């Protein structure tokens, strides 16, 4: 679905997975600064999927099969949840808010039909009505005021609006929204904040512990460790209680001498050429320079300088090598 905001002055279309919205509007570094420091501007995220679940059983139902504690979710509170496979692999991330009558959430571009099909299979006898409303509602991140009557999720950079799609063009013309900010700027700030994204930081083997989706003190996360049984919980519990994830997310400070950025999926290696992981996302940050996220083998020494697609890279810990194994069993000595 192509956004009407691609007709704004200087808009340059983004590549996959963000096809349909703007990569930038002529000044990627200035756009980052406006969003991060000056808190003025908006990001067109209308390519993301939007789903809505109504019905009196919606929160209990969503609670039963996602990784988040949702049955007592208060209206207006923004949370994240994962849909895991039975083996505990990450399939989808849901970014939710409830309005008192329905639960709304957005998902990665192009995945709403797949998520809806899963929800339909899980309905059973519950009083719920899941819908894919992407054709009627567009997601927009704004640092400005929330328009009257529009549902919003409060996030670190401002508010994510579930805006009626027919209002998208007029919203951009309203001076209260500020200047447009493209996906290059948005992604650079996401990477610098160490926030994973399904399809980039994940593959078909990813478990939540590997990429910092576990709730902890001061970190709400997308996986609540103190809730009842849900799909994939056995793997989450086993890693948290007894083991370590095989891989870990790491933030990389890249040598900016080469003009290029490492591409998604390219190898991360040690100085002697041993492959220890892959680059998942990379960007040019307005203050930090060239940066990336990567998923590497858990045992990779944190002090080692790595090469990301041949570019020298210094590590910053996101997921520690000793993540997991938080409650090891103790055994009474034999008499």
Short mmCIF file of N, CA, C and O in Angstrom, two decimals, residues 58-158:
data_model
loop_
_atom_site.label_atom_id
_atom_site.label_comp_id
_atom_site.label_asym_id
_atom_site.label_seq_id
_atom_site.Cartn_x
_atom_site.Cartn_y
_atom_site.Cartn_z
N UNK A 58 -11.73 -10.38 24.84
CA UNK A 58 -10.53 -10.12 24.05
C UNK A 58 -9.24 -10.18 24.86
O UNK A 58 -8.24 -10.76 24.42
N UNK A 59 -9.22 -9.55 26.06
CA UNK A 59 -7.97 -9.50 26.82
C UNK A 59 -7.61 -10.85 27.41
O UNK A 59 -6.45 -11.27 27.38
N UNK A 60 -8.60 -11.56 27.93
CA UNK A 60 -8.35 -12.90 28.45
C UNK A 60 -7.87 -13.82 27.33
O UNK A 60 -6.95 -14.63 27.50
N UNK A 61 -8.47 -13.66 26.17
CA UNK A 61 -8.12 -14.48 25.00
C UNK A 61 -6.70 -14.19 24.54
O UNK A 61 -5.89 -15.11 24.37
N UNK A 62 -6.36 -12.93 24.34
CA UNK A 62 -5.00 -12.57 23.92
C UNK A 62 -3.97 -12.99 24.97
O UNK A 62 -2.86 -13.43 24.63
N UNK A 63 -4.33 -12.85 26.24
CA UNK A 63 -3.45 -13.25 27.34
C UNK A 63 -3.11 -14.74 27.25
O UNK A 63 -2.00 -15.15 27.56
N UNK A 64 -4.07 -15.54 26.78
CA UNK A 64 -3.93 -16.99 26.84
C UNK A 64 -2.88 -17.55 25.89
O UNK A 64 -2.33 -18.62 26.13
N UNK A 65 -2.55 -16.84 24.80
CA UNK A 65 -1.61 -17.42 23.84
C UNK A 65 -0.45 -16.51 23.48
O UNK A 65 0.42 -16.91 22.70
N UNK A 66 -0.41 -15.28 23.98
CA UNK A 66 0.75 -14.41 23.74
C UNK A 66 1.68 -14.43 24.95
O UNK A 66 1.34 -14.95 26.01
N UNK A 67 2.82 -13.80 24.81
CA UNK A 67 3.86 -13.82 25.85
C UNK A 67 3.65 -12.75 26.92
O UNK A 67 4.41 -12.71 27.89
N UNK A 68 2.66 -11.87 26.75
CA UNK A 68 2.48 -10.74 27.65
C UNK A 68 1.29 -10.96 28.59
O UNK A 68 0.35 -11.68 28.26
N UNK A 69 1.35 -10.32 29.77
CA UNK A 69 0.24 -10.37 30.73
C UNK A 69 -0.77 -9.30 30.32
O UNK A 69 -0.55 -8.11 30.51
N UNK A 70 -1.90 -9.75 29.75
CA UNK A 70 -2.85 -8.83 29.14
C UNK A 70 -4.24 -8.84 29.77
O UNK A 70 -5.03 -7.94 29.50
N UNK A 71 -4.56 -9.82 30.61
CA UNK A 71 -5.94 -9.95 31.05
C UNK A 71 -6.39 -8.78 31.92
O UNK A 71 -7.60 -8.52 32.02
N UNK A 72 -5.48 -8.03 32.52
CA UNK A 72 -5.85 -6.87 33.32
C UNK A 72 -5.33 -5.57 32.72
O UNK A 72 -5.17 -4.57 33.42
N UNK A 73 -5.07 -5.56 31.41
CA UNK A 73 -4.54 -4.38 30.73
C UNK A 73 -5.53 -3.22 30.82
O UNK A 73 -6.70 -3.36 30.48
N UNK A 74 -5.06 -2.07 31.28
CA UNK A 74 -5.90 -0.89 31.41
C UNK A 74 -5.98 -0.14 30.08
O UNK A 74 -5.02 -0.12 29.32
N UNK A 75 -7.11 0.52 29.82
CA UNK A 75 -7.21 1.32 28.59
C UNK A 75 -6.12 2.38 28.51
O UNK A 75 -5.79 3.03 29.50
N UNK A 76 -5.55 2.52 27.33
CA UNK A 76 -4.54 3.54 27.08
C UNK A 76 -3.13 3.16 27.40
O UNK A 76 -2.20 3.93 27.13
N UNK A 77 -2.89 1.99 27.99
CA UNK A 77 -1.55 1.54 28.36
C UNK A 77 -0.92 0.78 27.18
O UNK A 77 -1.48 -0.20 26.70
N UNK A 78 0.23 1.23 26.73
CA UNK A 78 0.92 0.60 25.60
C UNK A 78 1.80 -0.55 26.08
O UNK A 78 2.58 -0.38 27.03
N UNK A 79 1.67 -1.70 25.45
CA UNK A 79 2.49 -2.87 25.77
C UNK A 79 2.90 -3.57 24.48
O UNK A 79 2.34 -3.32 23.42
N UNK A 80 3.88 -4.45 24.62
CA UNK A 80 4.31 -5.28 23.50
C UNK A 80 4.09 -6.74 23.89
O UNK A 80 4.21 -7.11 25.06
N UNK A 81 3.79 -7.57 22.90
CA UNK A 81 3.60 -9.00 23.12
C UNK A 81 4.14 -9.75 21.92
O UNK A 81 4.20 -9.21 20.81
N UNK A 82 4.51 -11.00 22.15
CA UNK A 82 5.00 -11.85 21.07
C UNK A 82 4.05 -13.01 20.85
O UNK A 82 3.45 -13.53 21.80
N UNK A 83 3.93 -13.42 19.61
CA UNK A 83 3.35 -14.71 19.28
C UNK A 83 4.53 -15.64 18.99
O UNK A 83 5.36 -15.36 18.10
N UNK A 84 4.62 -16.70 19.77
CA UNK A 84 5.72 -17.65 19.63
C UNK A 84 5.20 -18.94 18.99
O UNK A 84 4.01 -19.26 19.07
N UNK A 85 6.10 -19.67 18.38
CA UNK A 85 5.76 -21.00 17.89
C UNK A 85 5.67 -21.95 19.08
O UNK A 85 6.12 -21.61 20.20
N UNK A 86 5.11 -23.14 18.91
CA UNK A 86 5.11 -24.10 20.02
C UNK A 86 6.51 -24.40 20.56
O UNK A 86 6.66 -24.79 21.72
N UNK A 87 7.52 -24.21 19.72
CA UNK A 87 8.91 -24.45 20.15
C UNK A 87 9.55 -23.20 20.75
O UNK A 87 10.74 -23.20 21.08
N UNK A 88 8.77 -22.11 20.91
CA UNK A 88 9.28 -20.89 21.53
C UNK A 88 10.01 -19.96 20.60
O UNK A 88 10.66 -19.01 21.05
N UNK A 89 9.91 -20.16 19.28
CA UNK A 89 10.54 -19.26 18.31
C UNK A 89 9.64 -18.05 18.07
O UNK A 89 8.41 -18.16 18.05
N UNK A 90 10.25 -16.90 17.86
CA UNK A 90 9.48 -15.67 17.64
C UNK A 90 8.85 -15.69 16.25
O UNK A 90 9.55 -15.83 15.24
N UNK A 91 7.52 -15.53 16.20
CA UNK A 91 6.82 -15.46 14.92
C UNK A 91 6.35 -14.03 14.61
O UNK A 91 6.52 -13.56 13.49
N UNK A 92 5.76 -13.35 15.60
CA UNK A 92 5.26 -11.99 15.38
C UNK A 92 5.41 -11.19 16.67
O UNK A 92 5.32 -11.73 17.78
N UNK A 93 5.62 -9.88 16.51
CA UNK A 93 5.58 -8.93 17.62
C UNK A 93 4.36 -8.05 17.44
O UNK A 93 4.11 -7.53 16.34
N UNK A 94 3.58 -7.90 18.52
CA UNK A 94 2.36 -7.09 18.50
C UNK A 94 2.59 -5.88 19.40
O UNK A 94 3.04 -6.02 20.54
N UNK A 95 2.24 -4.70 18.90
CA UNK A 95 2.40 -3.45 19.65
C UNK A 95 0.99 -2.96 19.97
O UNK A 95 0.30 -2.42 19.09
N UNK A 96 0.55 -3.17 21.22
CA UNK A 96 -0.86 -3.10 21.58
C UNK A 96 -1.23 -1.89 22.41
O UNK A 96 -0.42 -1.34 23.15
N UNK A 97 -2.53 -1.56 22.33
CA UNK A 97 -3.19 -0.64 23.25
C UNK A 97 -4.67 -0.99 23.22
O UNK A 97 -5.21 -1.36 22.18
N UNK A 98 -5.33 -0.88 24.37
CA UNK A 98 -6.77 -1.15 24.46
C UNK A 98 -7.50 0.17 24.68
O UNK A 98 -7.02 1.04 25.42
N UNK A 99 -8.65 0.34 24.03
CA UNK A 99 -9.41 1.59 24.19
C UNK A 99 -10.63 1.42 25.09
O UNK A 99 -11.45 2.33 25.20
N UNK A 100 -10.74 0.28 25.77
CA UNK A 100 -11.88 0.02 26.63
C UNK A 100 -12.96 -0.79 25.95
O UNK A 100 -13.80 -1.41 26.62
N UNK A 101 -12.96 -0.82 24.62
CA UNK A 101 -13.94 -1.58 23.86
C UNK A 101 -13.28 -2.57 22.90
O UNK A 101 -13.89 -3.56 22.52
N UNK A 102 -12.05 -2.28 22.51
CA UNK A 102 -11.32 -3.14 21.59
C UNK A 102 -9.83 -3.00 21.84
O UNK A 102 -9.37 -1.98 22.37
N UNK A 103 -9.09 -4.03 21.48
CA UNK A 103 -7.63 -3.99 21.55
C UNK A 103 -7.09 -3.81 20.14
O UNK A 103 -7.46 -4.53 19.21
N UNK A 104 -6.23 -2.81 19.99
CA UNK A 104 -5.63 -2.48 18.70
C UNK A 104 -4.14 -2.80 18.75
O UNK A 104 -3.50 -2.65 19.79
N UNK A 105 -3.59 -3.22 17.63
CA UNK A 105 -2.14 -3.41 17.59
C UNK A 105 -1.65 -3.32 16.15
O UNK A 105 -2.41 -3.51 15.19
N UNK A 106 -0.36 -3.00 16.03
CA UNK A 106 0.25 -2.96 14.71
C UNK A 106 1.35 -4.01 14.63
O UNK A 106 1.92 -4.43 15.65
N UNK A 107 1.62 -4.43 13.39
CA UNK A 107 2.57 -5.51 13.12
C UNK A 107 3.42 -5.12 11.92
O UNK A 107 3.19 -4.09 11.27
N UNK A 108 4.40 -5.94 11.60
CA UNK A 108 5.31 -5.65 10.50
C UNK A 108 4.58 -5.56 9.16
O UNK A 108 3.54 -6.19 8.97
N UNK A 109 5.10 -4.75 8.24
CA UNK A 109 4.46 -4.59 6.93
C UNK A 109 4.21 -5.94 6.24
O UNK A 109 5.08 -6.81 6.22
N UNK A 110 3.01 -6.09 5.71
CA UNK A 110 2.67 -7.28 4.94
C UNK A 110 2.30 -8.50 5.74
O UNK A 110 1.91 -9.52 5.17
N UNK A 111 2.38 -8.44 7.09
CA UNK A 111 2.13 -9.63 7.90
C UNK A 111 0.73 -9.67 8.51
O UNK A 111 0.37 -10.67 9.13
N UNK A 112 -0.07 -8.61 8.36
CA UNK A 112 -1.39 -8.59 8.99
C UNK A 112 -2.27 -9.77 8.56
O UNK A 112 -2.94 -10.37 9.41
N UNK A 113 -2.34 -10.15 7.27
CA UNK A 113 -3.17 -11.31 6.91
C UNK A 113 -2.73 -12.59 7.60
O UNK A 113 -3.58 -13.40 8.03
N UNK A 114 -1.42 -12.79 7.74
CA UNK A 114 -0.92 -13.99 8.43
C UNK A 114 -1.30 -13.97 9.91
O UNK A 114 -1.71 -14.99 10.48
N UNK A 115 -1.16 -12.80 10.55
CA UNK A 115 -1.53 -12.69 11.96
C UNK A 115 -3.03 -12.91 12.13
O UNK A 115 -3.47 -13.63 13.04
N UNK A 116 -3.84 -12.33 11.25
CA UNK A 116 -5.29 -12.52 11.34
C UNK A 116 -5.66 -13.99 11.18
O UNK A 116 -6.52 -14.50 11.91
N UNK A 117 -5.04 -14.68 10.24
CA UNK A 117 -5.33 -16.10 10.04
C UNK A 117 -5.02 -16.89 11.31
O UNK A 117 -5.79 -17.79 11.69
N UNK A 118 -3.91 -16.56 11.96
CA UNK A 118 -3.58 -17.22 13.23
C UNK A 118 -4.65 -16.93 14.29
O UNK A 118 -5.10 -17.84 14.99
N UNK A 119 -5.06 -15.68 14.41
CA UNK A 119 -6.07 -15.32 15.40
C UNK A 119 -7.39 -16.05 15.14
O UNK A 119 -8.05 -16.51 16.09
N UNK A 120 -7.75 -16.16 13.90
CA UNK A 120 -9.00 -16.87 13.56
C UNK A 120 -8.92 -18.34 13.99
O UNK A 120 -9.91 -18.91 14.47
N UNK A 121 -7.74 -18.95 13.83
CA UNK A 121 -7.59 -20.35 14.25
C UNK A 121 -7.68 -20.52 15.76
O UNK A 121 -8.01 -21.61 16.25
N UNK A 122 -7.39 -19.45 16.51
CA UNK A 122 -7.36 -19.53 17.96
C UNK A 122 -8.68 -19.12 18.62
O UNK A 122 -8.77 -19.08 19.84
N UNK A 123 -9.71 -18.81 17.85
CA UNK A 123 -10.93 -18.25 18.42
C UNK A 123 -11.69 -19.24 19.30
O UNK A 123 -12.18 -18.88 20.36
N UNK A 124 -11.85 -20.46 18.87
CA UNK A 124 -12.62 -21.47 19.58
C UNK A 124 -14.00 -20.91 19.93
O UNK A 124 -14.71 -20.40 19.07
N UNK A 125 -14.40 -20.93 21.20
CA UNK A 125 -15.73 -20.45 21.60
C UNK A 125 -15.66 -19.09 22.28
O UNK A 125 -16.63 -18.65 22.91
N UNK A 126 -14.56 -18.39 22.16
CA UNK A 126 -14.39 -17.11 22.83
C UNK A 126 -15.19 -16.02 22.12
O UNK A 126 -15.37 -16.04 20.90
N UNK A 127 -15.66 -15.04 22.92
CA UNK A 127 -16.44 -13.92 22.37
C UNK A 127 -15.47 -12.82 21.93
O UNK A 127 -15.25 -11.84 22.62
N UNK A 128 -14.91 -13.02 20.74
CA UNK A 128 -13.93 -12.09 20.18
C UNK A 128 -14.18 -11.94 18.69
O UNK A 128 -14.67 -12.87 18.02
N UNK A 129 -13.80 -10.78 18.15
CA UNK A 129 -13.92 -10.52 16.72
C UNK A 129 -12.63 -9.86 16.22
O UNK A 129 -12.47 -8.65 16.28
N UNK A 130 -11.67 -10.66 15.74
CA UNK A 130 -10.45 -10.07 15.19
C UNK A 130 -10.67 -9.56 13.76
O UNK A 130 -11.38 -10.20 12.97
N UNK A 131 -10.06 -8.42 13.44
CA UNK A 131 -10.19 -7.83 12.10
C UNK A 131 -8.84 -7.27 11.66
O UNK A 131 -8.09 -6.73 12.47
N UNK A 132 -8.57 -7.37 10.37
CA UNK A 132 -7.47 -6.65 9.74
C UNK A 132 -8.05 -5.34 9.23
O UNK A 132 -8.87 -5.32 8.31
N UNK A 133 -7.65 -4.21 9.85
CA UNK A 133 -8.22 -2.91 9.49
C UNK A 133 -7.16 -2.02 8.82
O UNK A 133 -7.29 -0.80 8.82
N UNK A 134 -6.14 -2.64 8.23
CA UNK A 134 -5.06 -1.88 7.60
C UNK A 134 -5.58 -0.98 6.50
O UNK A 134 -5.04 0.12 6.28
N UNK A 135 -6.62 -1.41 5.80
CA UNK A 135 -7.14 -0.59 4.70
C UNK A 135 -7.91 0.62 5.19
O UNK A 135 -8.16 1.56 4.42
N UNK A 136 -8.22 0.65 6.51
CA UNK A 136 -9.00 1.77 7.06
C UNK A 136 -8.20 2.64 8.02
O UNK A 136 -8.58 3.80 8.26
N UNK A 137 -7.12 2.10 8.60
CA UNK A 137 -6.35 2.85 9.59
C UNK A 137 -4.86 2.82 9.24
O UNK A 137 -4.32 1.79 8.83
N UNK A 138 -4.23 3.95 9.42
CA UNK A 138 -2.80 4.10 9.14
C UNK A 138 -2.07 4.46 10.43
O UNK A 138 -2.56 5.27 11.22
N UNK A 139 -0.91 3.87 10.62
CA UNK A 139 -0.10 4.18 11.79
C UNK A 139 0.80 5.37 11.49
O UNK A 139 1.45 5.43 10.44
N UNK A 140 0.84 6.34 12.43
CA UNK A 140 1.71 7.51 12.32
C UNK A 140 2.33 7.76 13.68
O UNK A 140 1.63 7.76 14.70
N UNK A 141 3.64 7.95 13.72
CA UNK A 141 4.31 8.39 14.95
C UNK A 141 4.39 9.91 14.93
O UNK A 141 4.83 10.50 13.93
N UNK A 142 3.95 10.56 16.01
CA UNK A 142 4.02 12.01 16.06
C UNK A 142 4.57 12.48 17.40
O UNK A 142 4.33 11.85 18.43
N UNK A 143 5.31 13.58 17.36
CA UNK A 143 5.75 14.24 18.59
C UNK A 143 4.81 15.38 18.95
O UNK A 143 4.99 16.01 19.99
N UNK A 144 3.83 15.63 18.10
CA UNK A 144 2.87 16.70 18.34
C UNK A 144 1.67 16.22 19.13
O UNK A 144 1.66 15.11 19.66
N UNK A 145 0.63 17.05 19.21
CA UNK A 145 -0.56 16.69 19.96
C UNK A 145 -1.33 15.55 19.30
O UNK A 145 -1.25 15.36 18.08
N UNK A 146 -2.04 14.80 20.11
CA UNK A 146 -2.88 13.71 19.61
C UNK A 146 -4.19 14.30 19.13
O UNK A 146 -4.89 14.96 19.90
N UNK A 147 -4.56 14.09 17.88
CA UNK A 147 -5.83 14.64 17.39
C UNK A 147 -7.02 14.10 18.18
O UNK A 147 -7.01 12.95 18.64
N UNK A 148 -8.03 14.92 18.34
CA UNK A 148 -9.21 14.53 19.09
C UNK A 148 -9.87 13.30 18.45
O UNK A 148 -10.03 13.22 17.24
N UNK A 149 -10.22 12.34 19.31
CA UNK A 149 -10.91 11.15 18.84
C UNK A 149 -10.03 10.09 18.22
O UNK A 149 -10.54 9.08 17.73
N UNK A 150 -8.70 10.27 18.23
CA UNK A 150 -7.78 9.31 17.64
C UNK A 150 -7.10 8.51 18.74
O UNK A 150 -6.57 9.08 19.69
N UNK A 151 -7.12 7.19 18.61
CA UNK A 151 -6.46 6.31 19.58
C UNK A 151 -4.95 6.40 19.40
O UNK A 151 -4.44 6.44 18.28
N UNK A 152 -4.22 6.43 20.52
CA UNK A 152 -2.77 6.57 20.46
C UNK A 152 -2.09 5.65 21.46
O UNK A 152 -2.65 5.33 22.52
N UNK A 153 -0.89 5.21 21.12
CA UNK A 153 0.00 4.51 22.04
C UNK A 153 1.13 5.46 22.41
O UNK A 153 1.82 5.98 21.53
N UNK A 154 1.36 5.64 23.69
CA UNK A 154 2.49 6.47 24.11
C UNK A 154 3.77 5.65 24.04
O UNK A 154 3.87 4.57 24.64
N UNK A 155 4.77 6.18 23.31
CA UNK A 155 6.05 5.51 23.16
C UNK A 155 7.16 6.52 23.46
O UNK A 155 6.89 7.69 23.70
N UNK A 156 8.39 6.06 23.43
CA UNK A 156 9.51 6.91 23.85
C UNK A 156 9.62 8.18 23.02
O UNK A 156 9.91 9.26 23.55
N UNK A 157 9.37 8.09 21.73
CA UNK A 157 9.54 9.23 20.85
C UNK A 157 8.31 10.12 20.74
O UNK A 157 8.38 11.19 20.14
N UNK A 158 7.19 9.68 21.28
CA UNK A 158 5.96 10.48 21.18
C UNK A 158 4.74 9.60 21.30
O UNK A 158 4.57 8.88 22.27
#
